[in-house]
Short mmCIF file of C-alpha atoms in Angstrom, two decimals:
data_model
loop_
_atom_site.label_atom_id
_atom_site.label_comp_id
_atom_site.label_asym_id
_atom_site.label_seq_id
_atom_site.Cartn_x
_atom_site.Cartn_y
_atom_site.Cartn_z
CA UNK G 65 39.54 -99.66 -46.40
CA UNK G 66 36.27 -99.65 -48.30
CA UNK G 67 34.80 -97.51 -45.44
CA UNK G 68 37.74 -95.15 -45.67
CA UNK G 69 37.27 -94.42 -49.38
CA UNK G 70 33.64 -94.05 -49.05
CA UNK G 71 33.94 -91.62 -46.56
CA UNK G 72 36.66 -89.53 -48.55
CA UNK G 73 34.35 -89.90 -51.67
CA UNK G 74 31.33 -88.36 -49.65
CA UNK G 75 33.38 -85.32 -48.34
CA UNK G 76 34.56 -84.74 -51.98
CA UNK G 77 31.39 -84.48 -53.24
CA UNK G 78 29.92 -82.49 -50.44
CA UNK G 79 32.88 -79.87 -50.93
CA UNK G 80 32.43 -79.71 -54.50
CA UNK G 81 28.32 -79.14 -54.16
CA UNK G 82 29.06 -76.21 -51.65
CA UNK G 83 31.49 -74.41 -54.43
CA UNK G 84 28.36 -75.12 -56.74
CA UNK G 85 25.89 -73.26 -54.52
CA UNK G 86 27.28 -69.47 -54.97
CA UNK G 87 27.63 -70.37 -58.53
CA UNK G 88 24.14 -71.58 -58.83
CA UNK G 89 22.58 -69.02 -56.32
CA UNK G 90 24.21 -65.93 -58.85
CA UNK G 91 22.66 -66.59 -61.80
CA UNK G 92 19.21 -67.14 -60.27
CA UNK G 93 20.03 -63.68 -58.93
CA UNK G 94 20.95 -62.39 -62.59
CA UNK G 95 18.15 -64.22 -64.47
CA UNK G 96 15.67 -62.42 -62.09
CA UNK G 97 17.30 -59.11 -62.44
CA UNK G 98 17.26 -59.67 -66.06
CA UNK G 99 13.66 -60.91 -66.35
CA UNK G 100 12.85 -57.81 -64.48
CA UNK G 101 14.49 -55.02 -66.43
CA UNK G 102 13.02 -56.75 -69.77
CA UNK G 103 9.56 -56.66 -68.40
CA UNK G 104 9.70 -53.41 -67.48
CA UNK G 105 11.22 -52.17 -70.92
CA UNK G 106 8.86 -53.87 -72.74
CA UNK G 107 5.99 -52.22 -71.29
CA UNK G 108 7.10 -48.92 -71.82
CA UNK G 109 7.81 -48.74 -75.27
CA UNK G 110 5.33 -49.24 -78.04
CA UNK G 111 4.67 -52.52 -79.73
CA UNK G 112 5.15 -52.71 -83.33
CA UNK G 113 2.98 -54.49 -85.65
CA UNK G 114 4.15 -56.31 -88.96
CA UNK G 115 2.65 -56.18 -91.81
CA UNK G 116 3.70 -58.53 -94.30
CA UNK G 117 4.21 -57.46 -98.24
CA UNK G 118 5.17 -53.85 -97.57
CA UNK G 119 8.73 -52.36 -97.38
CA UNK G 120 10.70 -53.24 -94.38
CA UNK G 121 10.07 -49.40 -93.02
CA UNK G 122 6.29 -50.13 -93.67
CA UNK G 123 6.11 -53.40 -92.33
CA UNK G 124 7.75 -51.89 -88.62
CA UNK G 125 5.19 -49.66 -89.17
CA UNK G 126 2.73 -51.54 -90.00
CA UNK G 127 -0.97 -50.78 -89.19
CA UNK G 128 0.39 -47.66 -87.58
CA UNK G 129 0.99 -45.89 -91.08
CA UNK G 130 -2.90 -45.26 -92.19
CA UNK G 131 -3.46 -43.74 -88.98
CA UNK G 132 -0.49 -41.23 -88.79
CA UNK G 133 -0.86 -40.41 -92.23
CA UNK G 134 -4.79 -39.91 -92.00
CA UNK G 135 -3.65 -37.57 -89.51
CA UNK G 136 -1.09 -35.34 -91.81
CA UNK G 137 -4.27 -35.56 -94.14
CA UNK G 138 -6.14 -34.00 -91.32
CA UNK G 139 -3.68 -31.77 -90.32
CA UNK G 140 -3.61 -30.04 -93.84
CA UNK G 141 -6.09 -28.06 -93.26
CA UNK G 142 -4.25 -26.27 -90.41
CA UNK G 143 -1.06 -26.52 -92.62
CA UNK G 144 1.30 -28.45 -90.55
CA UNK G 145 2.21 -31.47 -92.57
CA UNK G 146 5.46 -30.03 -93.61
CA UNK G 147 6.11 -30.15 -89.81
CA UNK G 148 4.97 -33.55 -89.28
CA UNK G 149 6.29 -35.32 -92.51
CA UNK G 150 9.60 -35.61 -90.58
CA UNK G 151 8.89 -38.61 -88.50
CA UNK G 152 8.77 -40.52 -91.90
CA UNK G 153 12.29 -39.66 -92.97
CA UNK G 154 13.95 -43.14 -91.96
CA UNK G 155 10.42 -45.12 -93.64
CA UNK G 156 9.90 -45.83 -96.91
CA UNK G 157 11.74 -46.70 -100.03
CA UNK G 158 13.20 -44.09 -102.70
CA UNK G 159 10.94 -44.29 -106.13
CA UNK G 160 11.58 -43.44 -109.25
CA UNK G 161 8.80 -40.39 -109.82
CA UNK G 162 5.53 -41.35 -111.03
CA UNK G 163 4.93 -37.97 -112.08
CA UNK G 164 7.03 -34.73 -113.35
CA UNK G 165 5.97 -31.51 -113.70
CA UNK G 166 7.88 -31.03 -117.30
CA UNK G 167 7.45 -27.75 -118.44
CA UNK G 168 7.60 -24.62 -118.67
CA UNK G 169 10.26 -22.44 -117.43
CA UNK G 170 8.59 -19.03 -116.28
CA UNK G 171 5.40 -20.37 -116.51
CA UNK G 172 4.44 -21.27 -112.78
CA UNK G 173 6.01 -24.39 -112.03
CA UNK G 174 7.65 -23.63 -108.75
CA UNK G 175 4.36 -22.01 -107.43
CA UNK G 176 2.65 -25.39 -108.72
CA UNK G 177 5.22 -27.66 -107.10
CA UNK G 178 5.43 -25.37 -103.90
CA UNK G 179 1.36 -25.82 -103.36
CA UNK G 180 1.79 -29.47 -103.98
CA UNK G 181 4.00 -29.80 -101.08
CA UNK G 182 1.41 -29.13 -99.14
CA UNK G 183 -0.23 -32.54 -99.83
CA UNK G 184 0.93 -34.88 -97.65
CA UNK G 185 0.45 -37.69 -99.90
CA UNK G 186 3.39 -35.52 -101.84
CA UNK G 187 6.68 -36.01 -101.93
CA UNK G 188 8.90 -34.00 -104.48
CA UNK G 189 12.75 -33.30 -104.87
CA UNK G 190 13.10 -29.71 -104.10
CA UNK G 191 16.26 -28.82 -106.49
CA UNK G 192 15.64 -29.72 -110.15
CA UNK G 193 17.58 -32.70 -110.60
CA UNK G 194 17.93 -32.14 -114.54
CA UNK G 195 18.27 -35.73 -114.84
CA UNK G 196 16.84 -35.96 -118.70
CA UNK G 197 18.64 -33.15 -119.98
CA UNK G 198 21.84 -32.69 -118.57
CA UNK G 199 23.08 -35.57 -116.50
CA UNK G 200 21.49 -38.29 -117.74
CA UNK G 201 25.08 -39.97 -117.95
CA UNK G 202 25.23 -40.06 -114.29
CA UNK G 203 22.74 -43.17 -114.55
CA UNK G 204 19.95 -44.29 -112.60
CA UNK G 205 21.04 -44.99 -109.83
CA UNK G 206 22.05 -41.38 -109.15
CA UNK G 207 18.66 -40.62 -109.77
CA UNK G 208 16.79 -42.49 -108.29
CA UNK G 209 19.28 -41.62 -104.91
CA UNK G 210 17.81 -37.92 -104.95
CA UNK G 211 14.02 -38.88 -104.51
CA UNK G 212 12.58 -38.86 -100.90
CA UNK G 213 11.20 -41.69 -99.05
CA UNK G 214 8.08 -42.24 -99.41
CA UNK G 215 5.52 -44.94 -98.29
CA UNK G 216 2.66 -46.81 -99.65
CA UNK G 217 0.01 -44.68 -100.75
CA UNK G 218 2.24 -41.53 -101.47
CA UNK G 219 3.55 -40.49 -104.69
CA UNK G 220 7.51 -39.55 -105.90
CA UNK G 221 7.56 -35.99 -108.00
CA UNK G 222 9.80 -34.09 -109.55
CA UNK G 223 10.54 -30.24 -111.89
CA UNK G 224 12.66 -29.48 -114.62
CA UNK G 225 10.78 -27.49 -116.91
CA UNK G 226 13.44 -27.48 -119.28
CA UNK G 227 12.49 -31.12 -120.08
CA UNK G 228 9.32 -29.79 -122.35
CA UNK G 229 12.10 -28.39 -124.69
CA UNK G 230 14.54 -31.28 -124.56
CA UNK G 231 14.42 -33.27 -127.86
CA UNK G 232 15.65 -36.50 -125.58
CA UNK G 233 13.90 -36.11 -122.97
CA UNK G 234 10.62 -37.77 -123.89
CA UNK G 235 12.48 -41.05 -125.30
CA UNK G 236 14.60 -40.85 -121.99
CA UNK G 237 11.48 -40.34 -119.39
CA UNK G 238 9.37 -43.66 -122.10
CA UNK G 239 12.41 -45.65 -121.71
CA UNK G 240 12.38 -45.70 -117.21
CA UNK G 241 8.49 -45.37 -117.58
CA UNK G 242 5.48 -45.03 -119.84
CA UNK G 243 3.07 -44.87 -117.42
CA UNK G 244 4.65 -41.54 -115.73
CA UNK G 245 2.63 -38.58 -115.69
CA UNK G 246 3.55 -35.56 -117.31
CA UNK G 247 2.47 -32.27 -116.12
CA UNK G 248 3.21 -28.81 -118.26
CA UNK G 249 2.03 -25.35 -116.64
CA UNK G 250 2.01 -22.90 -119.77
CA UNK G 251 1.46 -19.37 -120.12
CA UNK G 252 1.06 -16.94 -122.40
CA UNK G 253 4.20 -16.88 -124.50
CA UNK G 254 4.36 -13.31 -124.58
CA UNK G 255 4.37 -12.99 -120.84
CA UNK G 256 6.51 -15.71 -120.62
CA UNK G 257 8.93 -14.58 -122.75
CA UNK G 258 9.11 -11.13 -121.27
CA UNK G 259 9.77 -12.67 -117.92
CA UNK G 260 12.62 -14.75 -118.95
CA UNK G 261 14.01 -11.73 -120.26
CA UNK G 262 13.47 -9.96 -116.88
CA UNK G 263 15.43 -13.67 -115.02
CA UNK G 264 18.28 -13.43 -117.28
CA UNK G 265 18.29 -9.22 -116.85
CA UNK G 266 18.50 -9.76 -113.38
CA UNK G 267 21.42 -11.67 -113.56
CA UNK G 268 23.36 -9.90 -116.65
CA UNK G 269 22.27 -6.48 -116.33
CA UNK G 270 24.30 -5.29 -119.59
CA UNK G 271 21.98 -7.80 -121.51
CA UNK G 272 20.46 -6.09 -124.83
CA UNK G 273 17.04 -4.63 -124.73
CA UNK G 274 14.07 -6.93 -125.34
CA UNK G 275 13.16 -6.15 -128.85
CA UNK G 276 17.11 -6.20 -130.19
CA UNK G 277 17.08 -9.84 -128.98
CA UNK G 278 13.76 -10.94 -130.28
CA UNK G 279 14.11 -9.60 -133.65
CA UNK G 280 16.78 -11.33 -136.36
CA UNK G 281 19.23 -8.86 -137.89
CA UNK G 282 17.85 -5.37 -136.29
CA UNK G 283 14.63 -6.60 -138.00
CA UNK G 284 11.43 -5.21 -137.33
CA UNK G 285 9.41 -7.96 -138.90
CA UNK G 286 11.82 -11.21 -138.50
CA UNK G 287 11.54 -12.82 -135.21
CA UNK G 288 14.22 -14.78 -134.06
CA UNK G 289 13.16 -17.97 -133.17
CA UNK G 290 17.03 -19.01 -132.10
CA UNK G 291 16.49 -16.77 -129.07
CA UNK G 292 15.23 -19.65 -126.28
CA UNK G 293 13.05 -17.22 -124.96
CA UNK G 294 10.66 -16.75 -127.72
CA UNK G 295 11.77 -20.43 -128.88
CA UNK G 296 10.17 -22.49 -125.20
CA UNK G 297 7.16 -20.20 -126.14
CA UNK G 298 6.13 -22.58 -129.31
CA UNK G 299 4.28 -25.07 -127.39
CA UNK G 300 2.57 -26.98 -129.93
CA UNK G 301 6.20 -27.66 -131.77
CA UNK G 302 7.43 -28.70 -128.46
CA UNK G 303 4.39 -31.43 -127.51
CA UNK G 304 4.43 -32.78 -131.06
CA UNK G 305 8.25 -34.37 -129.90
CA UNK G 306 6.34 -35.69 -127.04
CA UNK G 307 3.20 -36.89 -128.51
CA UNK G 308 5.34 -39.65 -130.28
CA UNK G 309 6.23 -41.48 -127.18
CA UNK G 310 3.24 -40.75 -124.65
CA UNK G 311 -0.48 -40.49 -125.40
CA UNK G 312 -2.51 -37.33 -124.71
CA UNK G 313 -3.96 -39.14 -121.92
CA UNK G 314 -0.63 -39.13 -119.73
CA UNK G 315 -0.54 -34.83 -119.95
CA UNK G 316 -2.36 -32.31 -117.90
CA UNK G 317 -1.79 -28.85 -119.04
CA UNK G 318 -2.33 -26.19 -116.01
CA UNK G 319 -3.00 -22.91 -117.02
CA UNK G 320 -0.56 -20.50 -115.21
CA UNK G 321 -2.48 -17.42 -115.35
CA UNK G 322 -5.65 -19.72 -113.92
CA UNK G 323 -2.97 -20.89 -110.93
CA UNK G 324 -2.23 -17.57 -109.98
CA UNK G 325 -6.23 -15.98 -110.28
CA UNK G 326 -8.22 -19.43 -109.33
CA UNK G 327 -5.03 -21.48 -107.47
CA UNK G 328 -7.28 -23.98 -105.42
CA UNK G 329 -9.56 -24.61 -108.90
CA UNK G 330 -5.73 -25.66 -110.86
CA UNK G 331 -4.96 -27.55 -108.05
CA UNK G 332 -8.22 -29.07 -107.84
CA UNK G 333 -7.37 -30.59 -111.55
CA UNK G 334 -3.61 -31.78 -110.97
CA UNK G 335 -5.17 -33.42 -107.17
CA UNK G 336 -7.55 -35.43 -109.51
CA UNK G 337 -5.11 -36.30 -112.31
CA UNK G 338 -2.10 -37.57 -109.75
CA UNK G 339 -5.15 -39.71 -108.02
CA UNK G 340 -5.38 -38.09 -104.86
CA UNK G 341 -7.66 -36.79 -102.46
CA UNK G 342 -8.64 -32.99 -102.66
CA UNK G 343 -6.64 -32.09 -99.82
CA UNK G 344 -5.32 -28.29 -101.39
CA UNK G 345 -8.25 -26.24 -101.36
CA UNK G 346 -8.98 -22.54 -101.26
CA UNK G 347 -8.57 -22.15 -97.49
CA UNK G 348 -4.78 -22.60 -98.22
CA UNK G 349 -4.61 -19.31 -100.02
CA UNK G 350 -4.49 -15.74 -99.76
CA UNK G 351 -3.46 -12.85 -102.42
CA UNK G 352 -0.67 -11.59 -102.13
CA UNK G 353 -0.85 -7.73 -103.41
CA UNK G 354 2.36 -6.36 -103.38
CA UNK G 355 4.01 -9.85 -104.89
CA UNK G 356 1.10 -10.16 -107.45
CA UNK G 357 0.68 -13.71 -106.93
CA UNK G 358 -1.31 -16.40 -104.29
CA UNK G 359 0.92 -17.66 -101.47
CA UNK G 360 0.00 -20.56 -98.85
CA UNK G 361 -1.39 -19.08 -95.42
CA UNK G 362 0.48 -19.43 -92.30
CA UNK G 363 1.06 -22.46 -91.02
CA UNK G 364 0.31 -23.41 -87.49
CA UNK G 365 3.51 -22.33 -85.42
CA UNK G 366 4.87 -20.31 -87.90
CA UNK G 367 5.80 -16.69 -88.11
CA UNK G 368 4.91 -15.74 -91.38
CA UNK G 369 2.95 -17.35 -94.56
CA UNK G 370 4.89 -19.23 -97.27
CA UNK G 371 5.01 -16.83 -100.45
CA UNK G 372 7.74 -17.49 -103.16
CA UNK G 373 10.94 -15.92 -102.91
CA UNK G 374 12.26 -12.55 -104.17
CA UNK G 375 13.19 -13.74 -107.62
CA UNK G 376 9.70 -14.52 -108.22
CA UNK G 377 6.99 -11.46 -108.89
CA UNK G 378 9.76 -9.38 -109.97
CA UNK G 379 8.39 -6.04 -112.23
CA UNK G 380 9.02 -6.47 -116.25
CA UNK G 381 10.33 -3.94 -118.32
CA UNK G 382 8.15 -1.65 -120.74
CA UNK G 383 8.33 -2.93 -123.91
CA UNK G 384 7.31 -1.08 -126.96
CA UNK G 385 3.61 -1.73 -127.94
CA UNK G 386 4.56 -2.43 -131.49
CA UNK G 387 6.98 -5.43 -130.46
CA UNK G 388 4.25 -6.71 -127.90
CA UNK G 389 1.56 -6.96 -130.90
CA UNK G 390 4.77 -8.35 -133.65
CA UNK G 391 4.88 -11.18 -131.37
CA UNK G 392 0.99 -11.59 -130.89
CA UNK G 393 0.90 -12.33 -134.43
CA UNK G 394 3.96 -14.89 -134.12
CA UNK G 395 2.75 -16.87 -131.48
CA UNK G 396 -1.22 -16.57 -132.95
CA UNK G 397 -1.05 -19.81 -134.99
CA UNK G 398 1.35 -21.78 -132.76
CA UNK G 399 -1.76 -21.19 -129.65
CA UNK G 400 -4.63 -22.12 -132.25
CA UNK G 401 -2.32 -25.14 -132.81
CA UNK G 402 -1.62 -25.42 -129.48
CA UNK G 403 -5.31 -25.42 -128.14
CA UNK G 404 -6.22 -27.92 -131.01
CA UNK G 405 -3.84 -30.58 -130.05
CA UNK G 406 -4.58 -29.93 -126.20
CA UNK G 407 -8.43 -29.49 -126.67
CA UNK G 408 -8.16 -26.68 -124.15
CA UNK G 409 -8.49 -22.98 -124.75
CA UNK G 410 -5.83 -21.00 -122.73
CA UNK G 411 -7.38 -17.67 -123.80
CA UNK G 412 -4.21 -15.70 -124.85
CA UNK G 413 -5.37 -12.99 -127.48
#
């Protein structure tokens, strides 16, 4: 009897170990297979390295980001960072801007912002977001959702040149950041004026002429400061609103005549006062004669050079000689103001 149920207990356990086997042998099989496939994954793709205290698109990056980013620095010279700049697009972390080209309208900012660009420790919003003047009640976080990525090292900008003539915007741009840098590219008001005249004709060809709207009443003496145009052109009234939340130190005025004669010696100035290297130099210009303005060269596998578009360049209208010297003498004591309070002599006669 005790034989009997030995002997069943043995076959029992010899079936059940058989079942076992295919089990067992299968995953052996699998785990190899598996082992396999991972090894040979592995070596084929690239190994990150961490870097600890960065962003989490920095930190994947990790000692990777100097090099490819030396390289864009590199490739500047040949003008094909705007090509490369891509492969940063999921990195980063969207900034508030540390600096913002403020002012003025018609005097050169979109060539200024364009020629930063090129920079590739650069990156600006192209649109102007119009964030302290006109939709500041869309909050921050709207704002801060329309800046690029950027990474360590690089710096968030923005335009909206209408900001120089806001009356909130300084106490808006204080209140996210005093330590923001302020950039104004100014231009003879004269000019300036006559070339917002020439935007706005474009665009509302039954406007009146020139001189009806710059002179109060049909006046020939009275100018009409209510008139934006000749109003943005009173620069010193416009800094003094500024003055009383940021010190001089936080401003760099460009000259916009100087940007469009000497571009790489402006550039050389806002490139030191943003902190970064001189990467925008002369070899990334050329005159362009019929436009009347620099644009960037060609970049490497492109078709054509970067100029401005067609509302830019475009030819004023005469004006009569006697309105052209009425508003010399206007603007004469606003510039000598102007220069004072800048220490910086702009030239305009």
């Amino acid at each position: 009897m005790g034989c009997s149920r030995w002997r069943a207990a043995l076959n029992f356990g010899h079936l059940k170990a058989q079942s076992r086997l295919p089990v067992f042998l299968t995953m052996i099989l699998l785990f190899t297979y598996l082992c396999y496939c991972l090894s040979s994954r592995c070596d084929a793709l690239p190994r990150p390295v961490f870097s600890s205290g960065a962003p989490a698109g920095e930190r994947l990056l990790g000692s990777a980001v100097p090099l490819l980013r030396h390289r864009l620095a590199d490739s500047a010279g040949g003008m094909r960072p705007l090509d490369n700049i891509s492969i940063f697009n999921n990195f980063g972390s969207k900034k508030f801007p540390q600096a913002i080209i403020i002012g003025v309208k018609k005097g050169g900012t979109r060539a200024l912002l364009e020629f930063l660009r090129v920079h590739p420790d650069v990156r600006a919003v192209g649109a102007e977001p119009h964030f302290f003047d006109r939709c500041y009640d869309k909050g921050l976080g709207w704002y801060r959702s329309l800046m690029p990525r950027t990474l360590e090292g690089q710096i968030t900008m923005e335009k909206t040149p209408s900001y120089f003539i806001t009356k909130e915007a300084p106490r808006r741009v204080h209140a996210l950041s005093r330590h923001t840098k302020l950039i104004v590219v100014v231009r003879d008001p004269v000019t300036r004026a006559i070339s917002d005249y020439t935007q706005t004709l474009s665009k509302s060809p039954g406007l009146p002429s020139f001189q009806n709207l710059a002179f109060r009443n049909d006046s020939a003496t009275l100018i009409d400061t209510s008139w934006s145009a000749v109003r943005i052109g009173i620069y010193a009234k416009h800094l003094e609103n500024w003055l009383r939340y940021f010190p001089l130190s936080r401003f760099l005025f460009v000259s916009g005549e100087r940007l469009v004669t000497d571009p790489a010696g402006e550039m050389g100035r806002v490139q030191d006062f943003l902190g970064l290297k001189r990467v925008v130099t002369d070899k990334h210009f050329y005159f362009n004669q019929t436009k009347g303005f620099p644009c960037l060269k060609k970049p490497e596998g492109s078709s054509r050079p970067r100029c401005l578009g067609k509302s830019k360049g475009r030819p004023h209208p005469q004006i009569p000689t006697e309105v052209l010297l009425r508003l010399r003498d206007f603007y004469r004591p606003f510039n000598l103001k102007f220069y004072q309070m800048t220490g910086q002599d702009f030239g305009w006669s």
